[in-house]
Amino acid sequence: MSKLKINIILFGIGNIGSTLINQIIESQEFFLKNKNIDFHFPIITNSTVAFFEKEGVGYAWETNFLEMAVPFKVQDIIEFAKENEFENLIAVDATASDELIVHYNTLIQNGFNIVAVNKKANTLPIDLYKELRADLKKYDKEFLYETSVDTGFPVLQTLRDLYYSGEKITKIRGVFSDNLSYVFNRFSSEETSFSSVLKDASLLGLMRSTFKEDLSGNDTARKLLILTREMGKDFELSDIKIHPFITEEHLEKNGVLNKEAVDRSFKIAKITQADDHVLRYVGEFDVEKNTLEVKLVSERITTAIGQLKGSDTLFEIYTKSYANDPIVIKSASACKQAISRGIIADILKVAEKIKNKEAVWS
C-alpha cells in the first residue's frame, strides 16, 4: 500500500506554528509506520513573508526561513501549489489573524482543507459562517478547529456527537479562558490583591497577546459562540450578554487600570459572597431559556468549576439523558506543545478522510 503524502501549508510560525513543524518532523517515522502518512511543509509563512520549498522544509527550516522567505499574497501560495501539482493540501492557520480568514473560501475553492487554531472564522456574521460551510460541502473539503476552544481535548467532537445522536442538550457552561482561570483561582485561594494577581499573570506572559480580549470577556464569548453554533444555532456575537469584570469604574480616564478601585471592588465581591464559595468567570448557554451570558459568578467550592486549580479550563455539557449531572471535560493549561498536538490530531483526521476518499475512487 503506497504512503499518503500530505502537504501542509502553514500560516503562522510563532510559538504554536514552530512547535507544530518540529513535532511533525520529529515524529515523521512514527506517522509513516503507524499511519502510512508522509507529511511535508512546502510553504511556511509569518504575517508578511513566506518560504517556498517544493520538497518541504527540514530540520534547518528556521535558518532557511530567515535567509530565503519573500513577501507573499495568498494567491502566490495557490499558484505555487498548482504549479507543483500538490495534492492533499491542508492549510493550517496557527494565527489569530483577521486577514487570513477572509481567504478561507478562496483556499477551499482551490483544493485546500483547513485546520485552524484561529477562532475568528467561526465567529463571523452567520451569513459568512454559512457561506463557508456551503463551500466546504460544494468542494468536498474539511475544516477542523478543535484547538480554537481548547488545547485539543475533544470538546467540540463530544458536543457534535451528542447533538447528532439526537441528544437534547439543555445547557453548556464553563470556564473557557485559561488566563482568567489562573487569575480567579489564585485570587480565590490566596490573601492577595486582585491587581497583584493580574500583574503576575501579565509577567508570566499568560495574557500577553489576549489581555484586552480576556479582560473584556470577548475571548470567552467567542468560544461560547463557537460551541452554540456547533448545535445548529444561528446566534451572533452581539446576542451574547457580556458582563466584563473590568468596567469603566476600574479604569482611569486614560484607560489605565485604577488599582485602588479594582482591589476595593474585588475585595468586596470576595468577602460578601456566601461561605464556601469562590469567584469564577464563566460562559453559559441556557438552551431552554435561549440565553447566552459571559459573567462573573460566585460558585460553590464543591462543584467542578469551584474546584479548578492553576490555569485549568472546564466545559460542562448538560443533557436530558444525564439530567443534573453534566458531562465534564477538564483541560490543563494551554501550553504550545499541547495545542500543537491538538492540531496534529485534527490534521490526522483530515488525512484519514482523504485516505478514505482515495480508497473509494481506486
JSON list of C-alpha atoms in Angstrom, two decimals, residues 127-358:
[
{"chain": "A", "resi": 127, "resn": "ASP", "atom": "CA", "xyz": [-24.28, 34.52, 6.73]},
{"chain": "A", "resi": 128, "resn": "LEU", "atom": "CA", "xyz": [-20.48, 34.35, 6.19]},
{"chain": "A", "resi": 129, "resn": "TYR", "atom": "CA", "xyz": [-20.27, 31.38, 8.56]},
{"chain": "A", "resi": 130, "resn": "LYS", "atom": "CA", "xyz": [-22.86, 29.54, 6.46]},
{"chain": "A", "resi": 131, "resn": "GLU", "atom": "CA", "xyz": [-21.21, 30.59, 3.18]},
{"chain": "A", "resi": 132, "resn": "LEU", "atom": "CA", "xyz": [-18.00, 28.93, 4.39]},
{"chain": "A", "resi": 133, "resn": "ARG", "atom": "CA", "xyz": [-19.90, 25.71, 5.18]},
{"chain": "A", "resi": 134, "resn": "ALA", "atom": "CA", "xyz": [-21.58, 25.80, 1.77]},
{"chain": "A", "resi": 135, "resn": "ASP", "atom": "CA", "xyz": [-18.17, 25.99, 0.06]},
{"chain": "A", "resi": 136, "resn": "LEU", "atom": "CA", "xyz": [-16.84, 23.11, 2.17]},
{"chain": "A", "resi": 137, "resn": "LYS", "atom": "CA", "xyz": [-19.77, 20.98, 1.02]},
{"chain": "A", "resi": 138, "resn": "LYS", "atom": "CA", "xyz": [-19.56, 22.10, -2.61]},
{"chain": "A", "resi": 139, "resn": "TYR", "atom": "CA", "xyz": [-15.82, 21.41, -2.93]},
{"chain": "A", "resi": 140, "resn": "ASP", "atom": "CA", "xyz": [-15.84, 18.36, -0.61]},
{"chain": "A", "resi": 141, "resn": "LYS", "atom": "CA", "xyz": [-13.26, 19.78, 1.79]},
{"chain": "A", "resi": 142, "resn": "GLU", "atom": "CA", "xyz": [-12.74, 19.57, 5.55]},
{"chain": "A", "resi": 143, "resn": "PHE", "atom": "CA", "xyz": [-12.45, 22.32, 8.17]},
{"chain": "A", "resi": 144, "resn": "LEU", "atom": "CA", "xyz": [-11.45, 21.28, 11.70]},
{"chain": "A", "resi": 145, "resn": "TYR", "atom": "CA", "xyz": [-10.79, 23.60, 14.64]},
{"chain": "A", "resi": 146, "resn": "GLU", "atom": "CA", "xyz": [-10.82, 21.67, 17.91]},
{"chain": "A", "resi": 147, "resn": "THR", "atom": "CA", "xyz": [-7.94, 23.80, 19.28]},
{"chain": "A", "resi": 148, "resn": "SER", "atom": "CA", "xyz": [-9.90, 27.03, 18.76]},
{"chain": "A", "resi": 149, "resn": "VAL", "atom": "CA", "xyz": [-11.81, 26.42, 22.01]},
{"chain": "A", "resi": 150, "resn": "ASP", "atom": "CA", "xyz": [-9.36, 24.27, 23.97]},
{"chain": "A", "resi": 151, "resn": "THR", "atom": "CA", "xyz": [-5.93, 22.66, 23.76]},
{"chain": "A", "resi": 152, "resn": "GLY", "atom": "CA", "xyz": [-7.29, 19.83, 21.66]},
{"chain": "A", "resi": 153, "resn": "PHE", "atom": "CA", "xyz": [-9.32, 17.87, 24.20]},
{"chain": "A", "resi": 154, "resn": "PRO", "atom": "CA", "xyz": [-12.37, 16.79, 22.20]},
{"chain": "A", "resi": 155, "resn": "VAL", "atom": "CA", "xyz": [-14.86, 19.38, 23.46]},
{"chain": "A", "resi": 156, "resn": "LEU", "atom": "CA", "xyz": [-16.33, 20.15, 20.03]},
{"chain": "A", "resi": 157, "resn": "GLN", "atom": "CA", "xyz": [-16.28, 16.49, 18.96]},
{"chain": "A", "resi": 158, "resn": "THR", "atom": "CA", "xyz": [-18.14, 15.48, 22.14]},
{"chain": "A", "resi": 159, "resn": "LEU", "atom": "CA", "xyz": [-20.71, 18.21, 21.60]},
{"chain": "A", "resi": 160, "resn": "ARG", "atom": "CA", "xyz": [-21.19, 17.20, 17.94]},
{"chain": "A", "resi": 161, "resn": "ASP", "atom": "CA", "xyz": [-21.55, 13.52, 18.84]},
{"chain": "A", "resi": 162, "resn": "LEU", "atom": "CA", "xyz": [-24.24, 14.33, 21.41]},
{"chain": "A", "resi": 163, "resn": "TYR", "atom": "CA", "xyz": [-26.09, 16.72, 19.12]},
{"chain": "A", "resi": 164, "resn": "TYR", "atom": "CA", "xyz": [-26.10, 14.47, 16.05]},
{"chain": "A", "resi": 165, "resn": "SER", "atom": "CA", "xyz": [-27.12, 11.44, 18.11]},
{"chain": "A", "resi": 166, "resn": "GLY", "atom": "CA", "xyz": [-30.34, 13.31, 18.85]},
{"chain": "A", "resi": 167, "resn": "GLU", "atom": "CA", "xyz": [-29.46, 14.00, 22.48]},
{"chain": "A", "resi": 168, "resn": "LYS", "atom": "CA", "xyz": [-31.26, 17.02, 23.94]},
{"chain": "A", "resi": 169, "resn": "ILE", "atom": "CA", "xyz": [-28.59, 19.42, 25.23]},
{"chain": "A", "resi": 170, "resn": "THR", "atom": "CA", "xyz": [-30.04, 21.72, 27.88]},
{"chain": "A", "resi": 171, "resn": "LYS", "atom": "CA", "xyz": [-27.05, 23.84, 28.91]},
{"chain": "A", "resi": 172, "resn": "ILE", "atom": "CA", "xyz": [-23.39, 24.50, 28.18]},
{"chain": "A", "resi": 173, "resn": "ARG", "atom": "CA", "xyz": [-21.38, 26.17, 30.92]},
{"chain": "A", "resi": 174, "resn": "GLY", "atom": "CA", "xyz": [-17.78, 26.55, 31.93]},
{"chain": "A", "resi": 175, "resn": "VAL", "atom": "CA", "xyz": [-14.55, 28.43, 32.46]},
{"chain": "A", "resi": 176, "resn": "PHE", "atom": "CA", "xyz": [-13.19, 28.66, 28.92]},
{"chain": "A", "resi": 177, "resn": "SER", "atom": "CA", "xyz": [-10.22, 31.00, 29.43]},
{"chain": "A", "resi": 178, "resn": "ASP", "atom": "CA", "xyz": [-7.06, 29.52, 30.94]},
{"chain": "A", "resi": 179, "resn": "ASN", "atom": "CA", "xyz": [-5.80, 33.05, 31.66]},
{"chain": "A", "resi": 180, "resn": "LEU", "atom": "CA", "xyz": [-8.88, 34.06, 33.64]},
{"chain": "A", "resi": 181, "resn": "SER", "atom": "CA", "xyz": [-8.94, 30.65, 35.31]},
{"chain": "A", "resi": 182, "resn": "TYR", "atom": "CA", "xyz": [-5.45, 31.41, 36.66]},
{"chain": "A", "resi": 183, "resn": "VAL", "atom": "CA", "xyz": [-6.49, 34.90, 37.82]},
{"chain": "A", "resi": 184, "resn": "PHE", "atom": "CA", "xyz": [-9.63, 33.87, 39.71]},
{"chain": "A", "resi": 185, "resn": "ASN", "atom": "CA", "xyz": [-8.22, 30.59, 41.05]},
{"chain": "A", "resi": 186, "resn": "ARG", "atom": "CA", "xyz": [-5.35, 32.47, 42.65]},
{"chain": "A", "resi": 187, "resn": "PHE", "atom": "CA", "xyz": [-7.45, 35.37, 43.88]},
{"chain": "A", "resi": 188, "resn": "SER", "atom": "CA", "xyz": [-9.95, 32.98, 45.46]},
{"chain": "A", "resi": 189, "resn": "SER", "atom": "CA", "xyz": [-7.37, 30.82, 47.23]},
{"chain": "A", "resi": 190, "resn": "GLU", "atom": "CA", "xyz": [-4.84, 33.45, 48.37]},
{"chain": "A", "resi": 191, "resn": "GLU", "atom": "CA", "xyz": [-4.90, 36.52, 50.59]},
{"chain": "A", "resi": 192, "resn": "THR", "atom": "CA", "xyz": [-3.72, 38.91, 47.89]},
{"chain": "A", "resi": 193, "resn": "SER", "atom": "CA", "xyz": [-5.00, 41.91, 45.96]},
{"chain": "A", "resi": 194, "resn": "PHE", "atom": "CA", "xyz": [-6.68, 41.44, 42.61]},
{"chain": "A", "resi": 195, "resn": "SER", "atom": "CA", "xyz": [-4.32, 43.87, 40.86]},
{"chain": "A", "resi": 196, "resn": "SER", "atom": "CA", "xyz": [-1.26, 41.94, 42.04]},
{"chain": "A", "resi": 197, "resn": "VAL", "atom": "CA", "xyz": [-2.70, 38.70, 40.58]},
{"chain": "A", "resi": 198, "resn": "LEU", "atom": "CA", "xyz": [-3.33, 40.48, 37.28]},
{"chain": "A", "resi": 199, "resn": "LYS", "atom": "CA", "xyz": [0.23, 41.78, 37.34]},
{"chain": "A", "resi": 200, "resn": "ASP", "atom": "CA", "xyz": [1.61, 38.27, 37.97]},
{"chain": "A", "resi": 201, "resn": "ALA", "atom": "CA", "xyz": [-0.50, 36.88, 35.11]},
{"chain": "A", "resi": 202, "resn": "SER", "atom": "CA", "xyz": [0.91, 39.56, 32.84]},
{"chain": "A", "resi": 203, "resn": "LEU", "atom": "CA", "xyz": [4.51, 38.91, 33.96]},
{"chain": "A", "resi": 204, "resn": "LEU", "atom": "CA", "xyz": [4.05, 35.19, 33.32]},
{"chain": "A", "resi": 205, "resn": "GLY", "atom": "CA", "xyz": [3.06, 36.06, 29.77]},
{"chain": "A", "resi": 206, "resn": "LEU", "atom": "CA", "xyz": [-0.36, 34.45, 30.20]},
{"chain": "A", "resi": 207, "resn": "MET", "atom": "CA", "xyz": [-2.18, 37.45, 28.82]},
{"chain": "A", "resi": 208, "resn": "ARG", "atom": "CA", "xyz": [0.42, 38.96, 26.54]},
{"chain": "A", "resi": 209, "resn": "SER", "atom": "CA", "xyz": [-1.48, 38.59, 23.28]},
{"chain": "A", "resi": 210, "resn": "THR", "atom": "CA", "xyz": [-5.05, 38.44, 24.55]},
{"chain": "A", "resi": 211, "resn": "PHE", "atom": "CA", "xyz": [-5.06, 40.78, 27.54]},
{"chain": "A", "resi": 212, "resn": "LYS", "atom": "CA", "xyz": [-7.89, 43.04, 26.36]},
{"chain": "A", "resi": 213, "resn": "GLU", "atom": "CA", "xyz": [-9.84, 40.16, 24.82]},
{"chain": "A", "resi": 214, "resn": "ASP", "atom": "CA", "xyz": [-9.71, 38.30, 28.13]},
{"chain": "A", "resi": 215, "resn": "LEU", "atom": "CA", "xyz": [-10.47, 41.23, 30.42]},
{"chain": "A", "resi": 216, "resn": "SER", "atom": "CA", "xyz": [-13.39, 42.34, 28.25]},
{"chain": "A", "resi": 217, "resn": "GLY", "atom": "CA", "xyz": [-14.89, 38.85, 28.22]},
{"chain": "A", "resi": 218, "resn": "ASN", "atom": "CA", "xyz": [-14.68, 38.72, 24.41]},
{"chain": "A", "resi": 219, "resn": "ASP", "atom": "CA", "xyz": [-12.46, 35.64, 24.27]},
{"chain": "A", "resi": 220, "resn": "THR", "atom": "CA", "xyz": [-14.87, 33.67, 26.47]},
{"chain": "A", "resi": 221, "resn": "ALA", "atom": "CA", "xyz": [-17.78, 34.97, 24.38]},
{"chain": "A", "resi": 222, "resn": "ARG", "atom": "CA", "xyz": [-16.19, 33.86, 21.09]},
{"chain": "A", "resi": 223, "resn": "LYS", "atom": "CA", "xyz": [-15.66, 30.35, 22.45]},
{"chain": "A", "resi": 224, "resn": "LEU", "atom": "CA", "xyz": [-19.25, 30.24, 23.70]},
{"chain": "A", "resi": 225, "resn": "LEU", "atom": "CA", "xyz": [-20.49, 31.30, 20.26]},
{"chain": "A", "resi": 226, "resn": "ILE", "atom": "CA", "xyz": [-18.47, 28.53, 18.55]},
{"chain": "A", "resi": 227, "resn": "LEU", "atom": "CA", "xyz": [-19.98, 25.96, 20.93]},
{"chain": "A", "resi": 228, "resn": "THR", "atom": "CA", "xyz": [-23.56, 27.12, 20.30]},
{"chain": "A", "resi": 229, "resn": "ARG", "atom": "CA", "xyz": [-23.13, 27.15, 16.52]},
{"chain": "A", "resi": 230, "resn": "GLU", "atom": "CA", "xyz": [-21.98, 23.52, 16.67]},
{"chain": "A", "resi": 231, "resn": "MET", "atom": "CA", "xyz": [-25.55, 22.81, 17.80]},
{"chain": "A", "resi": 232, "resn": "GLY", "atom": "CA", "xyz": [-27.01, 24.46, 14.71]},
{"chain": "A", "resi": 233, "resn": "LYS", "atom": "CA", "xyz": [-27.88, 27.75, 16.46]},
{"chain": "A", "resi": 234, "resn": "ASP", "atom": "CA", "xyz": [-27.71, 30.91, 14.37]},
{"chain": "A", "resi": 235, "resn": "PHE", "atom": "CA", "xyz": [-26.50, 33.24, 17.11]},
{"chain": "A", "resi": 236, "resn": "GLU", "atom": "CA", "xyz": [-24.32, 36.29, 16.51]},
{"chain": "A", "resi": 237, "resn": "LEU", "atom": "CA", "xyz": [-21.63, 37.59, 18.87]},
{"chain": "A", "resi": 238, "resn": "SER", "atom": "CA", "xyz": [-23.96, 40.52, 19.63]},
{"chain": "A", "resi": 239, "resn": "ASP", "atom": "CA", "xyz": [-26.54, 38.04, 21.03]},
{"chain": "A", "resi": 240, "resn": "ILE", "atom": "CA", "xyz": [-24.23, 37.24, 23.94]},
{"chain": "A", "resi": 241, "resn": "LYS", "atom": "CA", "xyz": [-24.72, 39.35, 27.05]},
{"chain": "A", "resi": 242, "resn": "ILE", "atom": "CA", "xyz": [-21.15, 40.06, 28.11]},
{"chain": "A", "resi": 243, "resn": "HIS", "atom": "CA", "xyz": [-20.56, 41.29, 31.66]},
{"chain": "A", "resi": 244, "resn": "PRO", "atom": "CA", "xyz": [-16.90, 42.36, 31.64]},
{"chain": "A", "resi": 245, "resn": "PHE", "atom": "CA", "xyz": [-15.41, 42.17, 35.12]},
{"chain": "A", "resi": 246, "resn": "ILE", "atom": "CA", "xyz": [-13.16, 45.16, 34.41]},
{"chain": "A", "resi": 247, "resn": "THR", "atom": "CA", "xyz": [-15.51, 48.08, 33.79]},
{"chain": "A", "resi": 248, "resn": "GLU", "atom": "CA", "xyz": [-15.24, 51.86, 33.37]},
{"chain": "A", "resi": 249, "resn": "GLU", "atom": "CA", "xyz": [-15.24, 52.34, 37.15]},
{"chain": "A", "resi": 250, "resn": "HIS", "atom": "CA", "xyz": [-12.00, 50.33, 37.34]},
{"chain": "A", "resi": 251, "resn": "LEU", "atom": "CA", "xyz": [-10.14, 52.50, 34.84]},
{"chain": "A", "resi": 252, "resn": "GLU", "atom": "CA", "xyz": [-8.50, 55.91, 34.84]},
{"chain": "A", "resi": 253, "resn": "LYS", "atom": "CA", "xyz": [-9.57, 58.42, 32.18]},
{"chain": "A", "resi": 254, "resn": "ASN", "atom": "CA", "xyz": [-6.60, 57.37, 30.02]},
{"chain": "A", "resi": 255, "resn": "GLY", "atom": "CA", "xyz": [-7.72, 53.73, 30.13]},
{"chain": "A", "resi": 256, "resn": "VAL", "atom": "CA", "xyz": [-5.06, 52.60, 32.62]},
{"chain": "A", "resi": 257, "resn": "LEU", "atom": "CA", "xyz": [-6.15, 50.28, 35.41]},
{"chain": "A", "resi": 258, "resn": "ASN", "atom": "CA", "xyz": [-7.03, 52.07, 38.65]},
{"chain": "A", "resi": 259, "resn": "LYS", "atom": "CA", "xyz": [-5.51, 49.60, 41.13]},
{"chain": "A", "resi": 260, "resn": "GLU", "atom": "CA", "xyz": [-7.30, 51.01, 44.18]},
{"chain": "A", "resi": 261, "resn": "ALA", "atom": "CA", "xyz": [-10.72, 50.82, 42.50]},
{"chain": "A", "resi": 262, "resn": "VAL", "atom": "CA", "xyz": [-10.07, 47.30, 41.19]},
{"chain": "A", "resi": 263, "resn": "ASP", "atom": "CA", "xyz": [-8.79, 46.00, 44.52]},
{"chain": "A", "resi": 264, "resn": "ARG", "atom": "CA", "xyz": [-11.62, 47.58, 46.51]},
{"chain": "A", "resi": 265, "resn": "SER", "atom": "CA", "xyz": [-14.28, 46.22, 44.14]},
{"chain": "A", "resi": 266, "resn": "PHE", "atom": "CA", "xyz": [-12.98, 42.64, 44.10]},
{"chain": "A", "resi": 267, "resn": "LYS", "atom": "CA", "xyz": [-12.28, 42.58, 47.83]},
{"chain": "A", "resi": 268, "resn": "ILE", "atom": "CA", "xyz": [-15.95, 43.41, 48.41]},
{"chain": "A", "resi": 269, "resn": "ALA", "atom": "CA", "xyz": [-17.05, 40.74, 45.90]},
{"chain": "A", "resi": 270, "resn": "LYS", "atom": "CA", "xyz": [-14.85, 38.18, 47.65]},
{"chain": "A", "resi": 271, "resn": "ILE", "atom": "CA", "xyz": [-15.87, 38.86, 51.25]},
{"chain": "A", "resi": 272, "resn": "THR", "atom": "CA", "xyz": [-19.59, 39.34, 50.61]},
{"chain": "A", "resi": 273, "resn": "GLN", "atom": "CA", "xyz": [-20.16, 36.01, 48.87]},
{"chain": "A", "resi": 274, "resn": "ALA", "atom": "CA", "xyz": [-21.56, 33.05, 50.78]},
{"chain": "A", "resi": 275, "resn": "ASP", "atom": "CA", "xyz": [-19.24, 30.78, 52.76]},
{"chain": "A", "resi": 276, "resn": "ASP", "atom": "CA", "xyz": [-17.53, 28.02, 50.79]},
{"chain": "A", "resi": 277, "resn": "HIS", "atom": "CA", "xyz": [-17.88, 29.98, 47.53]},
{"chain": "A", "resi": 278, "resn": "VAL", "atom": "CA", "xyz": [-15.26, 31.23, 45.08]},
{"chain": "A", "resi": 279, "resn": "LEU", "atom": "CA", "xyz": [-15.32, 33.69, 42.18]},
{"chain": "A", "resi": 280, "resn": "ARG", "atom": "CA", "xyz": [-15.20, 32.31, 38.65]},
{"chain": "A", "resi": 281, "resn": "TYR", "atom": "CA", "xyz": [-15.63, 33.88, 35.20]},
{"chain": "A", "resi": 282, "resn": "VAL", "atom": "CA", "xyz": [-17.94, 31.67, 33.13]},
{"chain": "A", "resi": 283, "resn": "GLY", "atom": "CA", "xyz": [-19.61, 31.42, 29.77]},
{"chain": "A", "resi": 284, "resn": "GLU", "atom": "CA", "xyz": [-23.12, 29.95, 29.77]},
{"chain": "A", "resi": 285, "resn": "PHE", "atom": "CA", "xyz": [-25.72, 28.98, 27.17]},
{"chain": "A", "resi": 286, "resn": "ASP", "atom": "CA", "xyz": [-29.07, 28.04, 28.66]},
{"chain": "A", "resi": 287, "resn": "VAL", "atom": "CA", "xyz": [-30.78, 26.24, 25.79]},
{"chain": "A", "resi": 288, "resn": "GLU", "atom": "CA", "xyz": [-34.27, 26.24, 27.32]},
{"chain": "A", "resi": 289, "resn": "LYS", "atom": "CA", "xyz": [-34.19, 29.95, 28.13]},
{"chain": "A", "resi": 290, "resn": "ASN", "atom": "CA", "xyz": [-32.30, 30.66, 24.88]},
{"chain": "A", "resi": 291, "resn": "THR", "atom": "CA", "xyz": [-29.89, 32.98, 26.73]},
{"chain": "A", "resi": 292, "resn": "LEU", "atom": "CA", "xyz": [-26.14, 33.40, 26.32]},
{"chain": "A", "resi": 293, "resn": "GLU", "atom": "CA", "xyz": [-24.09, 35.11, 29.01]},
{"chain": "A", "resi": 294, "resn": "VAL", "atom": "CA", "xyz": [-20.49, 35.68, 29.97]},
{"chain": "A", "resi": 295, "resn": "LYS", "atom": "CA", "xyz": [-20.26, 36.75, 33.59]},
{"chain": "A", "resi": 296, "resn": "LEU", "atom": "CA", "xyz": [-18.55, 36.67, 36.97]},
{"chain": "A", "resi": 297, "resn": "VAL", "atom": "CA", "xyz": [-20.25, 34.22, 39.33]},
{"chain": "A", "resi": 298, "resn": "SER", "atom": "CA", "xyz": [-19.86, 33.04, 42.91]},
{"chain": "A", "resi": 299, "resn": "GLU", "atom": "CA", "xyz": [-19.52, 29.27, 42.73]},
{"chain": "A", "resi": 300, "resn": "ARG", "atom": "CA", "xyz": [-19.73, 26.67, 45.49]},
{"chain": "A", "resi": 301, "resn": "ILE", "atom": "CA", "xyz": [-16.27, 25.11, 46.04]},
{"chain": "A", "resi": 302, "resn": "THR", "atom": "CA", "xyz": [-17.71, 21.59, 45.93]},
{"chain": "A", "resi": 303, "resn": "THR", "atom": "CA", "xyz": [-18.61, 21.91, 42.21]},
{"chain": "A", "resi": 304, "resn": "ALA", "atom": "CA", "xyz": [-16.28, 21.02, 39.34]},
{"chain": "A", "resi": 305, "resn": "ILE", "atom": "CA", "xyz": [-15.92, 24.70, 38.44]},
{"chain": "A", "resi": 306, "resn": "GLY", "atom": "CA", "xyz": [-15.34, 25.64, 42.10]},
{"chain": "A", "resi": 307, "resn": "GLN", "atom": "CA", "xyz": [-12.50, 23.11, 42.37]},
{"chain": "A", "resi": 308, "resn": "LEU", "atom": "CA", "xyz": [-10.46, 24.41, 39.43]},
{"chain": "A", "resi": 309, "resn": "LYS", "atom": "CA", "xyz": [-6.75, 24.90, 40.03]},
{"chain": "A", "resi": 310, "resn": "GLY", "atom": "CA", "xyz": [-3.94, 26.69, 38.19]},
{"chain": "A", "resi": 311, "resn": "SER", "atom": "CA", "xyz": [-4.83, 27.58, 34.60]},
{"chain": "A", "resi": 312, "resn": "ASP", "atom": "CA", "xyz": [-7.24, 24.68, 34.09]},
{"chain": "A", "resi": 313, "resn": "THR", "atom": "CA", "xyz": [-10.27, 25.16, 31.85]},
{"chain": "A", "resi": 314, "resn": "LEU", "atom": "CA", "xyz": [-13.53, 23.28, 32.16]},
{"chain": "A", "resi": 315, "resn": "PHE", "atom": "CA", "xyz": [-16.55, 22.64, 29.96]},
{"chain": "A", "resi": 316, "resn": "GLU", "atom": "CA", "xyz": [-19.86, 21.32, 31.31]},
{"chain": "A", "resi": 317, "resn": "ILE", "atom": "CA", "xyz": [-22.47, 19.90, 28.93]},
{"chain": "A", "resi": 318, "resn": "TYR", "atom": "CA", "xyz": [-25.89, 19.30, 30.48]},
{"chain": "A", "resi": 319, "resn": "THR", "atom": "CA", "xyz": [-28.22, 16.90, 28.66]},
{"chain": "A", "resi": 320, "resn": "LYS", "atom": "CA", "xyz": [-31.67, 15.38, 29.09]},
{"chain": "A", "resi": 321, "resn": "SER", "atom": "CA", "xyz": [-30.24, 11.86, 29.49]},
{"chain": "A", "resi": 322, "resn": "TYR", "atom": "CA", "xyz": [-27.78, 12.87, 32.22]},
{"chain": "A", "resi": 323, "resn": "ALA", "atom": "CA", "xyz": [-30.23, 15.29, 33.89]},
{"chain": "A", "resi": 324, "resn": "ASN", "atom": "CA", "xyz": [-28.44, 17.33, 36.59]},
{"chain": "A", "resi": 325, "resn": "ASP", "atom": "CA", "xyz": [-25.10, 15.57, 36.17]},
{"chain": "A", "resi": 326, "resn": "PRO", "atom": "CA", "xyz": [-23.15, 17.35, 33.43]},
{"chain": "A", "resi": 327, "resn": "ILE", "atom": "CA", "xyz": [-20.59, 15.77, 31.16]},
{"chain": "A", "resi": 328, "resn": "VAL", "atom": "CA", "xyz": [-17.40, 17.47, 32.33]},
{"chain": "A", "resi": 329, "resn": "ILE", "atom": "CA", "xyz": [-14.35, 17.98, 30.13]},
{"chain": "A", "resi": 330, "resn": "LYS", "atom": "CA", "xyz": [-11.44, 19.44, 32.09]},
{"chain": "A", "resi": 331, "resn": "SER", "atom": "CA", "xyz": [-8.20, 20.50, 30.49]},
{"chain": "A", "resi": 332, "resn": "ALA", "atom": "CA", "xyz": [-4.83, 21.55, 31.86]},
{"chain": "A", "resi": 333, "resn": "SER", "atom": "CA", "xyz": [-3.06, 24.78, 30.98]},
{"chain": "A", "resi": 334, "resn": "ALA", "atom": "CA", "xyz": [-2.85, 25.53, 27.25]},
{"chain": "A", "resi": 335, "resn": "CYS", "atom": "CA", "xyz": [0.89, 25.13, 26.57]},
{"chain": "A", "resi": 336, "resn": "LYS", "atom": "CA", "xyz": [2.18, 25.33, 23.00]},
{"chain": "A", "resi": 337, "resn": "GLN", "atom": "CA", "xyz": [3.12, 21.63, 22.97]},
{"chain": "A", "resi": 338, "resn": "ALA", "atom": "CA", "xyz": [-0.40, 20.53, 23.91]},
{"chain": "A", "resi": 339, "resn": "ILE", "atom": "CA", "xyz": [-2.05, 22.88, 21.40]},
{"chain": "A", "resi": 340, "resn": "SER", "atom": "CA", "xyz": [0.30, 21.64, 18.67]},
{"chain": "A", "resi": 341, "resn": "ARG", "atom": "CA", "xyz": [-0.61, 18.01, 19.42]},
{"chain": "A", "resi": 342, "resn": "GLY", "atom": "CA", "xyz": [-4.26, 19.02, 19.20]},
{"chain": "A", "resi": 343, "resn": "ILE", "atom": "CA", "xyz": [-3.61, 20.50, 15.75]},
{"chain": "A", "resi": 344, "resn": "ILE", "atom": "CA", "xyz": [-1.86, 17.27, 14.70]},
{"chain": "A", "resi": 345, "resn": "ALA", "atom": "CA", "xyz": [-4.92, 15.29, 15.85]},
{"chain": "A", "resi": 346, "resn": "ASP", "atom": "CA", "xyz": [-7.09, 17.43, 13.54]},
{"chain": "A", "resi": 347, "resn": "ILE", "atom": "CA", "xyz": [-4.58, 17.11, 10.68]},
{"chain": "A", "resi": 348, "resn": "LEU", "atom": "CA", "xyz": [-4.64, 13.31, 11.07]},
{"chain": "A", "resi": 349, "resn": "LYS", "atom": "CA", "xyz": [-8.46, 13.30, 10.95]},
{"chain": "A", "resi": 350, "resn": "VAL", "atom": "CA", "xyz": [-8.37, 15.24, 7.68]},
{"chain": "A", "resi": 351, "resn": "ALA", "atom": "CA", "xyz": [-5.68, 12.88, 6.34]},
{"chain": "A", "resi": 352, "resn": "GLU", "atom": "CA", "xyz": [-7.81, 9.84, 7.19]},
{"chain": "A", "resi": 353, "resn": "LYS", "atom": "CA", "xyz": [-10.77, 11.35, 5.33]},
{"chain": "A", "resi": 354, "resn": "ILE", "atom": "CA", "xyz": [-8.54, 11.99, 2.30]},
{"chain": "A", "resi": 355, "resn": "LYS", "atom": "CA", "xyz": [-7.33, 8.38, 2.52]},
{"chain": "A", "resi": 356, "resn": "ASN", "atom": "CA", "xyz": [-10.92, 7.09, 2.66]},
{"chain": "A", "resi": 357, "resn": "LYS", "atom": "CA", "xyz": [-11.93, 9.17, -0.37]},
{"chain": "A", "resi": 358, "resn": "GLU", "atom": "CA", "xyz": [-8.96, 7.81, -2.32]}
]
